[in-house]
Short mmCIF file of N, CA and C in Angstrom, two decimals:
data_model
loop_
_atom_site.label_atom_id
_atom_site.label_comp_id
_atom_site.label_asym_id
_atom_site.label_seq_id
_atom_site.Cartn_x
_atom_site.Cartn_y
_atom_site.Cartn_z
N MET M 165 -46.66 151.91 165.82
CA MET M 165 -45.66 150.67 165.95
C MET M 165 -44.34 151.22 165.47
N ALA M 166 -43.34 150.59 166.04
CA ALA M 166 -41.98 150.93 165.77
C ALA M 166 -41.51 150.39 164.43
N LEU M 167 -40.63 151.06 163.82
CA LEU M 167 -40.05 150.55 162.67
C LEU M 167 -39.09 149.26 162.65
N ILE M 168 -38.29 149.33 163.84
CA ILE M 168 -37.57 148.24 164.39
C ILE M 168 -37.92 147.94 165.71
N SER M 169 -38.22 146.60 165.99
CA SER M 169 -38.82 146.22 167.17
C SER M 169 -37.65 146.15 168.39
N ALA M 170 -38.07 146.20 169.61
CA ALA M 170 -37.05 146.33 170.55
C ALA M 170 -36.31 145.00 170.66
N ALA M 171 -36.91 143.96 170.50
CA ALA M 171 -36.30 142.65 170.32
C ALA M 171 -35.11 142.60 169.36
N THR M 172 -35.38 143.14 168.13
CA THR M 172 -34.31 143.34 167.14
C THR M 172 -33.28 144.12 167.46
N ILE M 173 -33.45 145.19 168.28
CA ILE M 173 -32.49 146.17 168.80
C ILE M 173 -31.58 145.44 169.83
N ILE M 174 -32.21 144.64 170.61
CA ILE M 174 -31.50 144.06 171.67
C ILE M 174 -30.77 142.89 171.18
N THR M 175 -31.31 142.18 170.23
CA THR M 175 -30.66 141.15 169.64
C THR M 175 -29.45 141.60 168.79
N SER M 176 -29.44 142.71 168.05
CA SER M 176 -28.29 143.28 167.47
C SER M 176 -27.16 143.65 168.53
N LEU M 177 -27.72 144.26 169.55
CA LEU M 177 -26.82 144.73 170.55
C LEU M 177 -26.15 143.66 171.35
N SER M 178 -26.75 142.64 171.54
CA SER M 178 -26.10 141.30 172.11
C SER M 178 -25.07 140.96 171.20
N LEU M 179 -25.29 140.74 169.85
CA LEU M 179 -24.37 140.28 168.94
C LEU M 179 -23.08 141.19 168.83
N PHE M 180 -23.43 142.50 168.93
CA PHE M 180 -22.39 143.50 169.02
C PHE M 180 -21.42 143.27 170.27
N HIS M 181 -22.14 142.86 171.50
CA HIS M 181 -21.32 142.56 172.73
C HIS M 181 -20.51 141.42 172.47
N ILE M 182 -21.06 140.36 171.82
CA ILE M 182 -20.30 139.04 171.39
C ILE M 182 -19.19 139.44 170.47
N THR M 183 -19.30 140.32 169.51
CA THR M 183 -18.36 140.69 168.58
C THR M 183 -17.22 141.39 169.25
N LEU M 184 -17.60 142.37 170.15
CA LEU M 184 -16.56 143.20 170.92
C LEU M 184 -15.76 142.14 171.87
N ALA M 185 -16.41 141.17 172.36
CA ALA M 185 -15.76 140.11 173.16
C ALA M 185 -14.70 139.53 172.34
N PHE M 186 -15.04 138.97 171.06
CA PHE M 186 -14.09 138.44 170.24
C PHE M 186 -12.98 139.27 169.95
N PHE M 187 -13.13 140.40 169.66
CA PHE M 187 -11.97 141.33 169.34
C PHE M 187 -11.09 141.65 170.64
N PHE M 188 -11.67 141.81 171.70
CA PHE M 188 -10.98 142.16 172.88
C PHE M 188 -10.13 140.93 173.19
N LEU M 189 -10.62 139.79 172.92
CA LEU M 189 -9.79 138.47 173.26
C LEU M 189 -8.51 138.43 172.21
N THR M 190 -9.00 138.57 170.86
CA THR M 190 -7.97 138.35 169.87
C THR M 190 -7.10 139.62 169.44
N ASN M 191 -7.69 140.62 169.20
CA ASN M 191 -6.94 141.70 168.78
C ASN M 191 -7.50 143.11 169.31
N PRO M 192 -7.26 143.50 170.41
CA PRO M 192 -7.83 144.69 171.17
C PRO M 192 -7.73 146.03 170.39
N ASN M 193 -6.45 146.21 169.62
CA ASN M 193 -6.22 147.22 168.99
C ASN M 193 -7.23 147.57 167.76
N THR M 194 -7.90 146.56 167.20
CA THR M 194 -8.74 146.76 166.19
C THR M 194 -9.89 147.62 166.75
N ILE M 195 -10.31 147.55 167.95
CA ILE M 195 -11.38 148.35 168.49
C ILE M 195 -10.85 149.73 168.76
N ALA M 196 -9.59 149.92 169.19
CA ALA M 196 -9.19 151.33 169.31
C ALA M 196 -8.77 152.06 168.08
N ASP M 197 -8.69 151.26 167.01
CA ASP M 197 -8.40 151.99 165.77
C ASP M 197 -9.71 152.26 164.97
N GLN M 198 -10.87 151.97 165.38
CA GLN M 198 -12.04 152.10 164.52
C GLN M 198 -12.16 153.64 164.53
N THR M 199 -12.93 153.96 163.19
CA THR M 199 -12.95 155.35 162.81
C THR M 199 -14.05 156.08 163.85
N LEU M 200 -15.05 155.33 164.12
CA LEU M 200 -15.92 155.92 165.10
C LEU M 200 -15.29 156.46 166.34
N VAL M 201 -14.38 155.52 166.87
CA VAL M 201 -13.72 155.73 168.15
C VAL M 201 -12.83 157.15 167.99
N PHE M 202 -12.28 157.09 166.82
CA PHE M 202 -11.32 158.16 166.68
C PHE M 202 -12.02 159.50 166.39
N ILE M 203 -13.30 159.60 165.56
CA ILE M 203 -14.05 160.71 165.33
C ILE M 203 -14.62 161.22 166.79
N ILE M 204 -15.34 160.41 167.43
CA ILE M 204 -15.80 160.86 168.67
C ILE M 204 -14.69 161.20 169.63
N GLY M 205 -13.60 160.48 169.63
CA GLY M 205 -12.60 160.79 170.68
C GLY M 205 -11.99 162.28 170.30
N GLU M 206 -11.76 162.36 168.95
CA GLU M 206 -11.12 163.77 168.65
C GLU M 206 -12.08 164.90 168.71
N ALA M 207 -13.37 164.53 168.59
CA ALA M 207 -14.44 165.47 168.75
C ALA M 207 -14.58 165.99 170.18
N MET M 208 -14.49 165.10 171.07
CA MET M 208 -14.69 165.36 172.57
C MET M 208 -13.18 165.79 173.08
N GLY M 209 -12.04 165.54 172.39
CA GLY M 209 -10.81 165.92 172.85
C GLY M 209 -10.32 164.92 173.96
N LEU M 210 -10.76 163.60 173.81
CA LEU M 210 -10.37 162.63 174.76
C LEU M 210 -8.94 162.01 174.45
N PRO M 211 -8.21 161.56 175.35
CA PRO M 211 -7.01 161.26 175.16
C PRO M 211 -7.03 159.66 174.47
N PHE M 212 -5.89 159.37 173.69
CA PHE M 212 -5.82 158.18 173.31
C PHE M 212 -5.03 157.34 174.24
N THR M 213 -5.18 156.02 174.33
CA THR M 213 -4.59 155.24 175.18
C THR M 213 -3.93 154.17 174.57
N ARG M 214 -2.74 153.64 175.08
CA ARG M 214 -1.93 152.66 174.29
C ARG M 214 -2.28 151.29 175.04
N SER M 215 -3.11 151.18 176.01
CA SER M 215 -3.54 150.05 176.72
C SER M 215 -4.35 149.08 175.86
N PHE M 216 -4.73 149.38 174.71
CA PHE M 216 -5.35 148.48 173.79
C PHE M 216 -4.59 147.95 172.77
N ASP M 217 -3.19 148.36 172.74
CA ASP M 217 -2.20 147.86 171.73
C ASP M 217 -1.97 146.38 171.90
N THR M 218 -2.05 145.78 173.01
CA THR M 218 -1.73 144.38 173.37
C THR M 218 -2.54 143.71 174.20
N GLN M 219 -2.68 142.52 174.02
CA GLN M 219 -3.50 141.72 174.87
C GLN M 219 -3.21 141.72 176.38
N SER M 220 -4.15 141.74 177.30
CA SER M 220 -3.85 141.80 178.63
C SER M 220 -4.87 140.89 179.48
N PRO M 221 -4.41 140.62 180.72
CA PRO M 221 -5.50 139.75 181.56
C PRO M 221 -6.85 140.66 181.73
N SER M 222 -6.77 141.88 181.84
CA SER M 222 -7.91 142.62 182.09
C SER M 222 -8.78 142.72 180.92
N LEU M 223 -8.19 142.76 179.76
CA LEU M 223 -8.97 142.83 178.53
C LEU M 223 -9.60 141.40 178.17
N SER M 224 -8.98 140.43 178.67
CA SER M 224 -9.58 138.86 178.50
C SER M 224 -10.65 138.95 179.47
N PHE M 225 -10.59 139.41 180.75
CA PHE M 225 -11.81 139.48 181.55
C PHE M 225 -12.78 140.27 180.96
N LEU M 226 -12.56 141.36 180.47
CA LEU M 226 -13.54 142.29 179.75
C LEU M 226 -14.41 141.35 178.53
N ALA M 227 -13.48 140.64 177.86
CA ALA M 227 -14.09 139.77 176.75
C ALA M 227 -14.76 138.85 177.27
N ALA M 228 -14.67 138.20 178.38
CA ALA M 228 -15.29 137.15 178.94
C ALA M 228 -16.85 137.81 179.45
N LEU M 229 -16.49 138.98 180.19
CA LEU M 229 -17.77 139.51 180.74
C LEU M 229 -18.72 140.14 179.54
N LEU M 230 -18.23 140.68 178.52
CA LEU M 230 -18.93 140.95 177.42
C LEU M 230 -19.59 139.81 176.67
N PHE M 231 -18.95 138.69 176.63
CA PHE M 231 -19.52 137.33 176.06
C PHE M 231 -20.68 137.01 176.82
N VAL M 232 -20.53 136.89 178.18
CA VAL M 232 -21.59 136.34 179.09
C VAL M 232 -22.76 137.36 178.93
N VAL M 233 -22.55 138.58 178.92
CA VAL M 233 -23.67 139.61 178.76
C VAL M 233 -24.50 139.40 177.50
N GLY M 234 -23.65 139.28 176.45
CA GLY M 234 -24.30 139.09 175.17
C GLY M 234 -25.15 137.87 174.99
N ILE M 235 -24.61 136.76 175.51
CA ILE M 235 -25.43 135.41 175.59
C ILE M 235 -26.60 135.42 176.50
N THR M 236 -26.63 136.03 177.62
CA THR M 236 -27.67 136.16 178.50
C THR M 236 -28.68 137.10 178.11
N ASP M 237 -28.24 138.12 177.28
CA ASP M 237 -29.20 139.10 176.69
C ASP M 237 -30.02 138.35 175.64
N LEU M 238 -29.20 137.64 174.80
CA LEU M 238 -29.88 136.69 173.73
C LEU M 238 -30.96 135.75 174.30
N VAL M 239 -30.55 135.15 175.36
CA VAL M 239 -31.62 134.23 175.87
C VAL M 239 -32.76 135.01 176.56
N SER M 240 -32.61 136.18 177.07
CA SER M 240 -33.65 136.93 177.68
C SER M 240 -34.60 137.54 176.54
N CYS M 241 -34.07 137.70 175.34
CA CYS M 241 -34.82 138.12 174.09
C CYS M 241 -35.70 136.92 173.71
N SER M 242 -35.37 135.70 173.98
CA SER M 242 -36.18 134.68 173.44
C SER M 242 -37.38 134.34 174.47
N LEU M 243 -37.53 135.10 175.64
CA LEU M 243 -38.62 134.77 176.42
C LEU M 243 -40.12 135.10 175.84
N PRO M 244 -41.13 134.82 176.47
CA PRO M 244 -42.48 135.01 175.88
C PRO M 244 -42.44 136.68 175.88
N GLU M 245 -43.31 137.30 175.05
CA GLU M 245 -43.36 138.60 174.81
C GLU M 245 -43.87 139.37 175.98
N GLU M 246 -44.73 138.73 176.95
CA GLU M 246 -45.15 139.59 178.14
C GLU M 246 -43.88 139.60 179.00
N ILE M 247 -43.21 138.52 179.35
CA ILE M 247 -42.06 138.52 180.20
C ILE M 247 -41.07 139.23 179.63
N SER M 248 -40.73 139.19 178.60
CA SER M 248 -39.62 140.06 177.83
C SER M 248 -39.83 141.48 177.96
N GLN M 249 -41.19 141.94 177.81
CA GLN M 249 -41.55 143.31 177.69
C GLN M 249 -41.36 143.83 179.37
N TYR M 250 -41.62 143.20 180.07
CA TYR M 250 -41.57 143.39 181.61
C TYR M 250 -40.03 143.41 182.09
N HIS M 251 -39.22 142.30 181.54
CA HIS M 251 -37.79 142.44 181.84
C HIS M 251 -37.10 143.63 181.32
N TRP M 252 -37.29 143.80 179.90
CA TRP M 252 -36.69 144.76 179.18
C TRP M 252 -37.08 146.37 179.66
N GLY M 253 -38.45 146.38 180.07
CA GLY M 253 -38.99 147.60 180.50
C GLY M 253 -38.17 148.12 181.83
N SER M 254 -37.61 147.13 182.53
CA SER M 254 -37.00 147.56 183.69
C SER M 254 -35.55 147.52 183.57
N GLN M 255 -34.96 146.87 182.66
CA GLN M 255 -33.56 146.82 182.33
C GLN M 255 -33.23 148.26 181.54
N ALA M 256 -33.98 148.55 180.57
CA ALA M 256 -33.51 149.59 179.62
C ALA M 256 -33.14 150.88 180.47
N PRO M 257 -34.13 151.45 181.38
CA PRO M 257 -33.77 152.68 181.98
C PRO M 257 -32.52 152.65 182.97
N VAL M 258 -32.52 151.32 183.57
CA VAL M 258 -31.17 151.22 184.54
C VAL M 258 -30.02 151.28 183.53
N ARG M 259 -29.91 150.51 182.41
CA ARG M 259 -28.69 150.36 181.63
C ARG M 259 -28.59 151.83 180.95
N LEU M 260 -29.61 152.46 180.67
CA LEU M 260 -29.46 153.81 179.95
C LEU M 260 -28.72 154.85 181.03
N LEU M 261 -29.16 154.63 182.27
CA LEU M 261 -28.76 155.59 183.29
C LEU M 261 -27.14 155.26 183.69
N LEU M 262 -26.93 154.02 183.84
CA LEU M 262 -25.67 153.44 184.12
C LEU M 262 -24.51 153.94 182.95
N PHE M 263 -24.94 153.74 181.67
CA PHE M 263 -24.06 153.96 180.58
C PHE M 263 -23.98 155.60 180.38
N GLY M 264 -24.96 156.16 180.73
CA GLY M 264 -24.88 157.78 180.67
C GLY M 264 -23.84 158.32 181.67
N ALA M 265 -24.06 157.75 183.00
CA ALA M 265 -23.08 158.12 184.07
C ALA M 265 -21.67 157.80 183.85
N LEU M 266 -21.49 156.50 183.14
CA LEU M 266 -20.10 156.09 182.69
C LEU M 266 -19.51 157.14 181.49
N GLY M 267 -20.30 157.44 180.78
CA GLY M 267 -19.97 158.34 179.53
C GLY M 267 -19.54 159.75 180.11
N VAL M 268 -20.36 160.32 181.17
CA VAL M 268 -20.14 161.57 181.86
C VAL M 268 -19.05 161.41 182.55
N TYR M 269 -18.58 160.38 183.32
CA TYR M 269 -17.41 160.21 184.13
C TYR M 269 -16.09 160.22 183.34
N SER M 270 -16.40 159.50 182.13
CA SER M 270 -15.11 159.26 181.16
C SER M 270 -14.71 160.62 180.56
N TYR M 271 -15.70 161.48 180.37
CA TYR M 271 -15.44 162.88 179.81
C TYR M 271 -15.18 163.67 180.69
N THR M 272 -15.70 163.89 181.68
CA THR M 272 -15.66 165.00 182.87
C THR M 272 -14.43 164.72 183.55
N PHE M 273 -13.85 163.63 183.87
CA PHE M 273 -12.78 163.46 184.49
C PHE M 273 -11.48 163.24 183.72
N SER M 274 -11.49 163.17 182.50
CA SER M 274 -10.35 162.88 181.67
C SER M 274 -9.36 164.10 181.71
N ASP M 275 -8.09 163.66 181.30
CA ASP M 275 -7.14 164.72 181.46
C ASP M 275 -7.37 165.91 180.40
N SER M 276 -8.23 165.82 179.26
CA SER M 276 -8.43 166.87 178.48
C SER M 276 -9.66 167.57 178.71
N SER M 277 -10.36 167.17 179.80
CA SER M 277 -11.60 167.86 180.11
C SER M 277 -11.58 169.27 180.68
N PRO M 278 -12.32 170.23 180.14
CA PRO M 278 -12.26 171.49 180.63
C PRO M 278 -12.69 171.66 181.97
N ILE M 279 -13.43 170.83 182.56
CA ILE M 279 -13.91 170.84 183.97
C ILE M 279 -12.78 170.24 184.74
N TYR M 280 -12.12 169.10 184.53
CA TYR M 280 -10.97 168.66 185.17
C TYR M 280 -9.75 169.56 185.14
N ALA M 281 -9.53 170.26 183.97
CA ALA M 281 -8.46 171.11 183.95
C ALA M 281 -8.54 172.45 184.81
N GLN M 282 -9.62 172.71 185.20
CA GLN M 282 -9.99 173.90 186.08
C GLN M 282 -9.72 173.68 187.47
N LYS M 283 -9.64 172.28 187.75
CA LYS M 283 -9.45 172.10 189.30
C LYS M 283 -8.02 172.27 189.77
N ALA M 284 -7.86 172.89 190.85
CA ALA M 284 -6.61 173.12 191.47
C ALA M 284 -6.00 171.81 192.22
N TYR M 285 -6.62 170.79 192.42
CA TYR M 285 -6.21 169.77 193.09
C TYR M 285 -5.80 168.56 192.13
N GLN M 286 -5.04 167.64 192.53
CA GLN M 286 -4.52 166.47 191.87
C GLN M 286 -5.58 165.32 192.13
N ALA M 287 -6.30 164.85 191.19
CA ALA M 287 -7.34 163.70 191.38
C ALA M 287 -6.56 162.46 191.68
N SER M 288 -7.24 161.59 192.35
CA SER M 288 -6.62 160.31 192.55
C SER M 288 -6.41 159.41 191.33
N SER M 289 -5.87 158.40 191.32
CA SER M 289 -5.69 157.63 189.98
C SER M 289 -6.67 156.63 189.84
N TRP M 290 -7.66 156.67 190.76
CA TRP M 290 -8.72 155.71 190.61
C TRP M 290 -9.49 155.82 189.39
N GLY M 291 -9.79 154.74 188.83
CA GLY M 291 -10.68 154.89 187.38
C GLY M 291 -9.85 155.50 186.32
N GLU M 292 -8.63 155.68 186.40
CA GLU M 292 -7.83 156.26 185.19
C GLU M 292 -8.15 155.30 183.96
N GLY M 293 -8.23 154.19 184.01
CA GLY M 293 -8.41 153.33 182.68
C GLY M 293 -9.75 153.72 182.16
N LEU M 294 -10.71 154.22 182.96
CA LEU M 294 -11.93 154.57 182.32
C LEU M 294 -12.11 155.77 181.60
N LYS M 295 -10.95 156.66 181.50
CA LYS M 295 -11.03 158.13 181.11
C LYS M 295 -10.31 158.16 179.46
N ASN M 296 -11.00 157.43 178.65
CA ASN M 296 -10.21 157.49 177.33
C ASN M 296 -11.39 157.34 176.21
N ARG M 297 -10.96 157.60 175.02
CA ARG M 297 -11.75 157.60 173.97
C ARG M 297 -12.62 156.24 173.68
N VAL M 298 -11.95 155.12 173.93
CA VAL M 298 -12.71 153.81 173.69
C VAL M 298 -13.89 153.67 174.68
N VAL M 299 -13.51 153.85 175.92
CA VAL M 299 -14.44 153.74 176.98
C VAL M 299 -15.71 154.78 176.72
N PHE M 300 -15.33 156.18 176.41
CA PHE M 300 -16.40 156.86 176.15
C PHE M 300 -17.24 156.51 174.93
N THR M 301 -16.59 156.06 173.88
CA THR M 301 -17.34 155.76 172.87
C THR M 301 -18.24 154.76 172.99
N TRP M 302 -17.68 153.55 173.63
CA TRP M 302 -18.60 152.47 173.96
C TRP M 302 -19.77 152.97 174.79
N ALA M 303 -19.51 153.63 175.79
CA ALA M 303 -20.65 154.22 176.86
C ALA M 303 -21.67 154.99 175.97
N PHE M 304 -21.20 155.81 175.11
CA PHE M 304 -22.23 156.75 174.22
C PHE M 304 -22.83 156.01 173.48
N VAL M 305 -22.43 154.95 172.68
CA VAL M 305 -23.12 154.06 171.77
C VAL M 305 -24.13 153.19 172.58
N GLU M 306 -23.68 152.59 173.68
CA GLU M 306 -24.65 151.91 174.59
C GLU M 306 -25.71 152.82 175.20
N MET M 307 -25.50 154.17 175.45
CA MET M 307 -26.53 155.02 176.05
C MET M 307 -27.56 155.33 175.03
N ILE M 308 -27.00 155.56 173.63
CA ILE M 308 -27.92 155.91 172.71
C ILE M 308 -28.88 154.75 172.37
N THR M 309 -28.28 153.47 172.16
CA THR M 309 -28.93 152.19 171.97
C THR M 309 -29.99 151.86 172.93
N TRP M 310 -29.55 152.12 174.38
CA TRP M 310 -30.71 151.85 175.36
C TRP M 310 -31.77 152.64 175.36
N PHE M 311 -31.40 153.91 175.07
CA PHE M 311 -32.49 154.91 174.89
C PHE M 311 -33.45 154.68 173.83
N TRP M 312 -32.92 154.19 172.77
CA TRP M 312 -33.75 153.67 171.59
C TRP M 312 -34.58 152.60 171.95
N VAL M 313 -34.15 151.60 172.72
CA VAL M 313 -34.86 150.39 173.27
C VAL M 313 -35.83 150.88 174.31
N PHE M 314 -35.62 151.83 174.92
CA PHE M 314 -36.57 152.49 176.07
C PHE M 314 -37.85 152.88 175.27
N VAL M 315 -37.52 153.79 174.22
CA VAL M 315 -38.59 154.48 173.66
C VAL M 315 -39.38 153.45 172.81
N THR M 316 -38.62 152.47 172.15
CA THR M 316 -39.27 151.56 171.29
C THR M 316 -40.26 150.53 172.30
N LEU M 317 -39.77 150.31 173.49
CA LEU M 317 -40.56 149.47 174.38
C LEU M 317 -41.68 150.22 174.87
N ARG M 318 -41.58 151.38 175.00
CA ARG M 318 -42.67 152.30 175.33
C ARG M 318 -43.83 152.26 174.24
N GLU M 319 -43.40 152.42 172.97
CA GLU M 319 -44.29 152.34 171.89
C GLU M 319 -44.92 150.84 171.67
N GLU M 320 -44.29 149.76 171.99
CA GLU M 320 -44.80 148.58 171.82
C GLU M 320 -45.66 148.17 173.04
N ARG M 321 -45.54 148.92 174.04
CA ARG M 321 -46.40 148.44 175.23
C ARG M 321 -47.97 148.35 175.06
N ARG M 322 -48.40 149.59 174.22
CA ARG M 322 -49.84 149.52 173.89
C ARG M 322 -50.22 148.35 173.00
N ASP M 323 -49.33 148.12 172.05
CA ASP M 323 -49.87 147.01 171.08
C ASP M 323 -49.81 145.55 171.84
N ILE M 324 -48.81 145.37 172.74
CA ILE M 324 -48.86 144.16 173.46
C ILE M 324 -49.96 144.03 174.32
N ALA M 325 -50.40 145.15 175.06
CA ALA M 325 -51.56 145.01 175.78
C ALA M 325 -52.85 144.73 175.16
N LEU M 326 -52.80 145.33 173.77
CA LEU M 326 -54.05 145.21 172.92
C LEU M 326 -54.09 143.67 172.57
N ARG M 327 -53.00 143.02 172.24
CA ARG M 327 -53.02 141.75 171.90
C ARG M 327 -53.42 140.76 173.02
N ILE M 328 -52.97 140.98 174.28
CA ILE M 328 -53.11 140.29 175.33
C ILE M 328 -54.71 140.37 175.72
N ALA M 329 -55.38 141.53 175.62
CA ALA M 329 -56.65 141.54 175.73
C ALA M 329 -57.46 140.93 174.62
N GLN M 330 -56.98 140.90 173.61
CA GLN M 330 -57.67 140.23 172.49
C GLN M 330 -57.60 138.73 172.87
N ARG M 331 -56.46 138.16 173.22
CA ARG M 331 -56.29 136.80 173.45
C ARG M 331 -57.34 136.32 174.73
N ARG M 332 -57.33 137.04 175.70
CA ARG M 332 -58.08 136.77 176.79
C ARG M 332 -59.69 136.81 176.35
N ALA M 333 -59.97 137.63 175.52
CA ALA M 333 -61.40 137.73 175.12
C ALA M 333 -61.69 136.50 174.31
N ALA M 334 -60.66 136.15 173.42
CA ALA M 334 -61.03 134.74 172.61
C ALA M 334 -60.90 133.67 173.57
N GLU M 335 -60.29 133.59 174.65
CA GLU M 335 -60.33 132.43 175.57
C GLU M 335 -61.70 132.45 176.44
N GLU M 336 -62.23 133.70 176.74
CA GLU M 336 -63.48 133.68 177.39
C GLU M 336 -64.61 133.27 176.44
N ASP M 337 -64.49 133.65 175.23
CA ASP M 337 -65.55 133.17 174.28
C ASP M 337 -65.63 131.75 173.96
N ARG M 338 -64.24 131.05 174.23
CA ARG M 338 -64.38 129.48 174.02
C ARG M 338 -65.07 128.80 175.11
N LEU M 339 -64.82 129.51 176.26
CA LEU M 339 -65.46 128.88 177.62
C LEU M 339 -66.77 129.20 177.60
#
């Protein structure tokens, strides 16, 4: 049995999304100035971006999106255990893969990337806003968290199956 349940991890992540939404809406510079963002950004050599210094319509949209994702994930955590296990068992690997791809993209195609610097051609400006330390740090933290959720769900699956079998056996004994 896991030390921290998958429901607790997902609830914490949902509250983290709601908190991020608040800061993106009120003061986005607070996120860009976080120590974790600085340390990971410097360690990976990712560029600092000034786009988080002031509020913008795109950051407000991101805040609304993160708020909706946080609320819907909280609601999904309150489902019955069997349904929740099925739902998150399919969501965790997909989110792990998507955030892993976003993190790889953010690092690989940034201006300071050794892979990008070796290319002889000029890349298009598509996705330029995704190639900074804030996006990389967010994708990295999400990827690690979803991997933790995935592993925890795999550990909990056996215990849930045992409880369901015991419940069915108790129901058959009553009949």
